[in-house]
Amino acid sequence: MKKSMKLLGTSLIALSLVAAAGCGSNSNNGGNDAGQTNSGTNAAAGNSGDTKAEKADILFWTPFSGADGEFMKKIVEKYNSSQDTYKVKLVIQPNGEYYKLLDVALSAGKDRPDLAIMHVDQIPTYVNKDQLQPMDDLASAAAINKTDYVEAPVNYETIDGKWYGIPLDIHPLVMYYNKELFEKAGITAPPTNRAEFDTAVEKLTDKSKGTYGYVVPTLWPQQFIFPTLVWQNGGDLWNGTDVAYNSPEAVEMVQWMRGLVDKGVSPGNVQQDGENTLFLQGKNAIQFNGPWMKGQFDEAGINYGVAPVPQIGKAKQAVYAGSHNFVLPKGVTDANVVKGIGDFLKYVSTNSMDWAASGQALASKPMLESAEFKALDMQSNVAKSFDYVQFAPNVLNWGTIIDPVWGELSNAILGKKDAQKAMDDAVAKSRQAMKK
């Protein structure tokens, strides 16, 4: 899922370093016709449990054009084989073009998907554009309950009292570490706070061998790292009315990252994907990235461990996360199709281990609590941070607003600008973006 994540929020690529994360890091049958678009605000309202189930095809769009696509295919194939009333037709759109294609389909109404995957921080914008319908009635008819999912995404996508997305997974920033380098340095456990982290990265650095404790990325995945550090230090990205990433709390975290370069535990001019390349080579002991990197690291044969990101900031534990969610486009009104969507989503809520196999931590509590999921070392470790995950501010067009941060943050980490100056400039550019 890293390829999925890199483009997931274009804000993610604004610092495109690892290939694509997320969401970290790298065909289409017609839906309902245009004449149905905007007819009825909640299709599920017509989906009575007393209505006899009739056969229906469900066009399902996803952006899983990386390795994760095969895992979703398995879920869809197994669902289709489990019954003969509904047929889910999976369409995997190119990740980098996904929202452009979705915008066209939703606006035109023609060839629109009946069901789609959407990143949680995109949902407020699409609700504002009146292109999604609430899923409350669909969920009720299918016996899908909010309490069966992790609270963070459910709360985020509940807007004006209505539920607009059913979560599939949560992908927070995590810490990967090279077990062999840790053992050689005499470190027996991954760090959990700043003091432990600072001590560990110094022990792990061996310039004579070209090995670094923690290589600070100058681009992606800073879209996950920077917000995490700001929140941990008691700061915020948005204060309710304005951008706030030039606060003392935020600037201190930028200075901390630059300080790692000054101390020599990180090289000073890391190119795009540089920290990942060094991790793959066994020259970078710690990397902060997303769950989507699992496949790449497994394939490379690295002896690595996974743990929650340490609390580097002084205020609290927090971590930036993304989340894939199922959403219902506004024009989907066919009662049989809606009933079939509910049936499919109910199935996924208890039959999504194939998705977990892609490296993702599932958002369904029955799956999280299952022995099968708990047996997955990495994914169960990822899920440990679910109690304190945070998503992008619930602000329209947030990706465009925050985009200037990534270039200015890079300037500060590279030593081209003072941290305060860089963040002040980022704020000024973001305010200009808000006026457009």
XYZ file of C-alpha atoms in Angstrom:
436
model
C 0.000 0.000 0.000
C 2.839 2.384 -0.037
C 2.284 3.177 -3.652
C -1.306 3.749 -2.730
C -0.281 6.052 0.026
C 2.228 8.169 -1.677
C -0.397 9.705 -3.760
C -3.098 9.248 -1.383
C -3.164 12.787 -0.359
C -1.341 14.805 -2.833
C -0.121 16.410 0.281
C 1.611 13.129 0.723
C 3.590 13.576 -2.380
C 4.210 17.150 -1.844
C 7.141 15.710 -0.097
C 7.392 12.696 -2.153
C 10.173 10.763 -0.709
C 9.750 7.195 -0.129
C 7.784 6.012 -2.924
C 4.574 6.329 -1.964
C 2.659 5.549 0.783
C 1.213 6.029 1.942
C 0.121 5.550 1.760
C 3.789 5.826 2.071
C 6.784 5.787 -0.663
C 5.465 3.216 -4.571
C -12.406 -0.615 -17.238
C -15.260 0.258 -16.046
C -18.815 -0.958 -16.439
C -21.427 1.721 -16.298
C -22.936 2.499 -12.946
C -26.266 4.296 -12.796
C -26.877 6.715 -15.607
C -26.624 10.460 -15.404
C -30.338 10.830 -15.054
C -30.174 9.260 -11.624
C -27.512 11.554 -10.247
C -28.781 13.505 -7.261
C -32.094 11.667 -7.271
C -32.711 11.015 -3.594
C -30.326 11.962 -0.866
C -30.074 8.619 0.851
C -30.461 5.530 -1.259
C -30.515 3.285 1.744
C -33.796 4.792 2.818
C -35.492 2.690 0.158
C -33.649 -0.438 1.177
C -36.106 -2.072 3.513
C -35.174 -5.323 5.115
C -38.575 -6.615 3.947
C -37.628 -6.176 0.296
C -36.832 -9.479 -1.349
C -33.206 -9.592 -2.432
C -32.814 -9.471 -6.197
C -29.665 -9.983 -8.192
C -27.578 -6.861 -8.647
C -24.143 -5.891 -9.919
C -22.077 -3.486 -7.829
C -19.369 -1.397 -9.479
C -16.601 -0.876 -6.910
C -13.714 1.546 -7.494
C -10.424 1.513 -5.587
C -7.027 3.231 -5.996
C -5.134 0.049 -5.067
C -2.957 -0.052 -8.164
C 0.094 -1.244 -6.242
C 0.717 -4.635 -4.718
C -2.240 -4.108 -2.396
C -4.668 -4.518 -5.289
C -4.235 -8.282 -5.297
C -5.315 -8.485 -1.666
C -8.538 -6.590 -2.346
C -9.177 -8.806 -5.363
C -9.088 -11.837 -3.071
C -11.699 -10.331 -0.765
C -14.011 -9.498 -3.663
C -13.572 -12.923 -5.257
C -14.302 -14.698 -1.987
C -17.393 -12.567 -1.413
C -18.707 -13.224 -4.904
C -18.177 -16.944 -4.373
C -19.940 -16.879 -1.009
C -23.351 -16.055 -2.498
C -25.048 -15.710 -5.884
C -27.316 -12.695 -5.374
C -24.807 -9.882 -5.725
C -21.721 -9.530 -7.871
C -19.105 -6.966 -6.963
C -17.180 -5.781 -10.005
C -13.826 -4.465 -8.831
C -12.197 -1.683 -10.836
C -8.681 -0.653 -9.809
C -7.920 2.860 -11.003
C -4.362 4.253 -11.216
C -3.537 5.593 -7.784
C -2.073 8.858 -9.026
C -5.141 9.624 -11.143
C -7.756 8.209 -8.816
C -9.397 11.385 -7.527
C -9.299 13.051 -10.927
C -11.137 10.083 -12.425
C -13.524 9.942 -9.496
C -14.297 13.659 -9.806
C -15.220 13.229 -13.461
C -17.365 10.176 -12.790
C -19.208 11.724 -9.864
C -19.775 15.023 -11.649
C -21.009 13.480 -14.895
C -22.980 10.684 -13.273
C -22.087 8.412 -16.186
C -20.015 5.308 -15.442
C -20.032 6.329 -11.806
C -19.074 3.673 -9.248
C -21.751 2.351 -6.907
C -19.187 2.007 -4.136
C -15.753 3.602 -3.807
C -12.732 3.703 -1.557
C -11.882 7.168 -0.242
C -9.206 8.386 2.135
C -10.762 9.668 5.320
C -9.406 13.205 4.954
C -11.037 13.511 1.521
C -14.520 12.798 2.819
C -15.348 16.286 4.192
C -14.510 17.858 0.825
C -16.714 15.440 -1.107
C -19.548 15.868 1.379
C -19.224 19.623 0.923
C -19.442 19.100 -2.854
C -22.658 17.129 -2.268
C -21.221 14.067 -3.980
C -21.621 11.546 -1.165
C -24.681 10.311 0.667
C -24.898 9.212 4.290
C -24.538 5.515 4.961
C -26.588 5.373 8.167
C -29.628 3.659 6.653
C -27.539 1.275 4.566
C -25.560 0.337 7.663
C -28.666 -0.117 9.783
C -30.303 -2.402 7.213
C -27.117 -4.495 7.013
C -26.636 -4.641 10.801
C -23.407 -2.638 10.568
C -22.770 -0.686 13.764
C -20.467 2.259 14.413
C -19.362 0.609 17.627
C -17.824 -2.230 15.625
C -15.125 0.110 14.268
C -12.257 2.097 15.731
C -13.649 5.421 16.937
C -11.171 7.822 15.296
C -12.213 7.414 11.633
C -15.892 7.010 12.523
C -15.881 10.284 14.450
C -14.010 12.079 11.667
C -16.397 10.999 8.933
C -19.551 11.645 10.955
C -20.529 15.081 9.699
C -23.559 16.994 10.954
C -24.667 13.822 12.689
C -24.534 11.662 9.569
C -22.112 8.822 8.847
C -20.421 9.143 5.463
C -17.762 6.428 5.463
C -17.247 2.898 6.739
C -13.564 2.344 7.569
C -11.508 -0.500 6.134
C -8.152 0.208 7.779
C -6.038 2.770 9.593
C -2.460 3.342 8.515
C -0.499 5.407 11.023
C 3.151 6.335 10.910
C 5.201 3.552 12.523
C 8.818 2.978 13.429
C 10.843 0.375 11.529
C 14.191 -0.610 12.986
C 17.038 -2.842 11.864
C 17.311 -5.622 14.433
C 20.880 -6.540 13.490
C 22.129 -2.981 13.936
C 20.279 -2.717 17.251
C 21.906 -5.924 18.472
C 25.383 -4.773 17.452
C 24.825 -1.485 19.301
C 23.659 -3.320 22.410
C 20.144 -1.903 22.244
C 17.641 -4.459 23.473
C 14.353 -2.647 22.848
C 13.064 0.047 20.483
C 13.018 3.577 21.968
C 9.735 4.907 23.319
C 10.604 8.566 24.056
C 12.963 11.343 22.958
C 15.699 10.624 25.467
C 15.802 6.949 24.514
C 15.641 7.813 20.828
C 18.449 10.381 20.966
C 20.663 7.968 22.893
C 19.888 5.094 20.548
C 20.588 6.925 17.294
C 23.986 8.058 18.545
C 24.906 4.489 19.483
C 23.658 3.260 16.122
C 25.717 5.749 14.104
C 29.064 4.523 12.767
C 30.412 6.980 10.226
C 33.392 4.756 9.467
C 30.951 2.245 8.030
C 28.572 4.825 6.580
C 25.830 3.746 8.998
C 23.398 6.238 10.513
C 21.059 6.026 13.492
C 18.159 7.830 11.836
C 18.251 9.369 8.372
C 16.014 12.450 8.353
C 13.924 12.556 5.164
C 13.705 15.933 3.488
C 10.632 15.052 1.457
C 8.076 12.232 1.734
C 7.081 10.842 4.238
C 7.342 14.132 6.118
C 3.603 14.454 5.442
C 3.235 11.881 8.221
C 6.288 12.713 10.322
C 5.962 16.482 10.715
C 2.312 16.490 11.916
C 3.111 13.665 14.328
C 5.951 15.641 15.923
C 3.954 18.870 16.070
C 1.021 17.198 17.830
C 3.318 15.339 20.211
C 4.889 18.642 21.210
C 1.557 20.270 22.019
C 1.255 22.223 18.770
C -1.211 21.971 15.932
C -1.463 22.431 12.205
C -4.747 24.361 12.380
C -5.952 26.378 15.365
C -9.598 26.495 14.324
C -9.361 29.577 12.130
C -5.828 29.665 10.756
C -2.754 27.572 9.995
C -0.476 27.248 13.004
C 2.688 25.452 11.995
C 4.975 28.359 12.809
C 4.211 28.034 16.532
C 7.078 27.567 19.028
C 5.995 23.926 19.439
C 6.194 23.248 15.709
C 9.429 25.155 15.168
C 11.109 23.235 17.982
C 10.381 19.971 16.212
C 11.880 21.290 12.975
C 14.943 22.328 14.930
C 15.121 18.885 16.508
C 15.165 17.227 13.088
C 17.844 19.583 11.816
C 19.765 18.954 15.035
C 20.072 15.267 14.141
C 21.889 16.330 10.985
C 24.119 18.717 12.931
C 25.029 15.920 15.352
C 25.947 13.640 12.480
C 23.438 10.890 13.227
C 21.869 11.697 9.849
C 23.526 12.703 6.584
C 22.939 16.301 5.630
C 21.644 16.168 2.083
C 19.180 13.321 1.790
C 17.715 12.990 -1.675
C 14.226 11.728 -2.407
C 13.842 8.175 -1.072
C 17.373 8.416 0.312
C 16.443 7.312 3.817
C 14.633 4.304 2.399
C 17.518 3.334 0.143
C 19.883 3.400 3.103
C 17.455 1.363 5.202
C 17.293 -1.266 2.462
C 21.105 -1.303 2.390
C 21.364 -1.773 6.154
C 22.894 1.691 6.541
C 19.945 3.416 8.239
C 18.983 1.894 11.592
C 15.587 3.551 12.070
C 12.977 4.702 9.631
C 9.592 6.328 10.261
C 7.183 5.277 7.540
C 3.843 3.591 6.994
C 2.562 0.003 7.090
C 2.614 -0.034 3.297
C 6.398 -0.544 3.384
C 6.079 -4.080 4.752
C 6.048 -5.802 1.360
C 9.165 -4.009 0.160
C 11.099 -4.762 3.316
C 10.010 -8.398 3.341
C 11.054 -8.801 -0.270
C 14.459 -7.277 0.508
C 14.986 -9.816 3.286
C 15.693 -7.216 5.967
C 15.664 -8.380 9.574
C 13.478 -5.575 10.848
C 11.133 -4.843 13.711
C 8.080 -2.594 13.948
C 7.035 -0.456 16.902
C 4.914 2.632 17.582
C 6.625 5.945 16.883
C 8.335 7.151 20.097
C 6.947 10.189 21.860
C 9.507 12.723 20.703
C 7.440 15.748 21.674
C 7.053 16.972 25.237
C 3.262 17.052 25.537
C 1.592 13.769 24.608
C 1.672 10.648 22.502
C 0.135 11.182 19.061
C 0.628 9.926 15.544
C -0.580 11.025 12.137
C -2.613 8.438 10.261
C -4.555 7.864 7.105
C -7.515 5.553 6.620
C -9.203 3.887 3.658
C -12.977 4.043 3.803
C -15.944 2.792 1.798
C -18.199 5.603 0.586
C -21.530 5.739 -1.222
C -21.797 8.206 -4.144
C -24.788 10.535 -4.107
C -26.567 9.151 -7.165
C -26.730 5.497 -6.156
C -30.449 4.935 -5.583
C -31.226 1.412 -6.830
C -32.525 -0.389 -3.735
C -31.084 -3.748 -4.782
C -27.658 -2.265 -5.425
C -27.678 -0.493 -2.073
C -28.775 -3.657 -0.304
C -25.974 -5.548 -2.037
C -23.442 -2.926 -0.944
C -24.588 -3.346 2.629
C -24.258 -7.114 2.324
C -20.724 -6.792 0.927
C -19.603 -4.344 3.624
C -21.024 -6.557 6.353
C -19.023 -9.429 4.870
C -15.834 -7.365 4.784
C -16.261 -6.347 8.415
C -15.571 -9.926 9.497
C -13.708 -11.292 6.466
C -10.856 -8.886 5.796
C -7.786 -10.839 6.881
C -6.637 -10.801 3.268
C -6.383 -7.028 3.567
C -4.417 -7.368 6.785
C -2.026 -9.628 4.874
C -1.098 -6.602 2.747
C 0.380 -5.047 5.893
C -2.648 -3.016 6.916
C -4.126 -2.804 10.402
C -7.863 -3.276 10.119
C -10.442 -0.842 11.486
C -13.058 -3.476 12.280
C -12.991 -4.300 15.997
C -14.113 -7.936 15.498
C -11.120 -8.387 13.200
C -8.728 -6.541 15.542
C -9.835 -8.734 18.424
C -9.540 -11.982 16.480
C -6.753 -14.437 17.310
C -5.816 -14.481 13.632
C -5.131 -10.740 13.577
C -3.360 -10.718 16.930
C -0.990 -13.360 15.565
C 0.266 -10.849 12.979
C 3.251 -9.240 14.693
C 3.551 -6.121 12.581
C -0.126 -5.345 12.146
C -0.915 -5.896 15.814
C 1.946 -3.535 16.702
C 0.559 -0.939 14.315
C -2.843 -1.209 15.975
C -1.319 -0.297 19.344
C -1.377 3.364 18.311
C -5.068 3.439 17.346
C -6.070 5.042 20.639
C -4.130 8.204 19.821
C -4.127 8.447 16.019
C -5.005 11.796 14.489
C -6.006 12.653 10.943
C -5.493 15.781 8.874
C -7.495 18.788 10.088
C -11.114 18.611 8.999
C -10.716 21.627 6.748
C -11.847 21.863 3.140
C -9.018 21.688 0.596
C -6.530 20.985 3.358
C -4.060 19.366 0.959
C -3.776 22.590 -1.016
C -3.542 24.727 2.108
C -0.711 22.776 3.726
C 1.217 22.080 0.534
C 3.693 25.000 0.987
C 4.920 23.452 4.235
C 6.746 20.615 2.536
C 9.101 22.731 0.477
C 9.832 25.061 3.397
C 10.358 22.144 5.765
C 12.853 20.703 3.299
C 14.675 24.047 3.245
C 14.975 23.985 7.032
C 16.168 20.374 7.234
C 18.731 20.995 4.507
C 19.984 24.052 6.385
C 18.963 26.478 3.661
C 16.704 28.419 6.028
C 16.363 28.973 9.735
C 13.523 26.825 11.125
C 11.427 29.806 12.266
C 11.897 31.611 8.960
C 10.956 28.514 6.983
C 7.760 27.971 8.973
C 6.827 31.661 8.835
C 7.214 31.530 5.064
C 5.113 28.358 4.911
C 2.334 30.023 6.876
C 2.391 33.087 4.601
C 2.132 30.897 1.502
C -0.656 28.818 3.036
C -2.642 31.942 3.830
C -2.316 32.983 0.213
C -3.586 29.576 -0.849
C -6.640 29.991 1.395
C -7.549 33.209 -0.428
C -7.659 31.562 -3.844
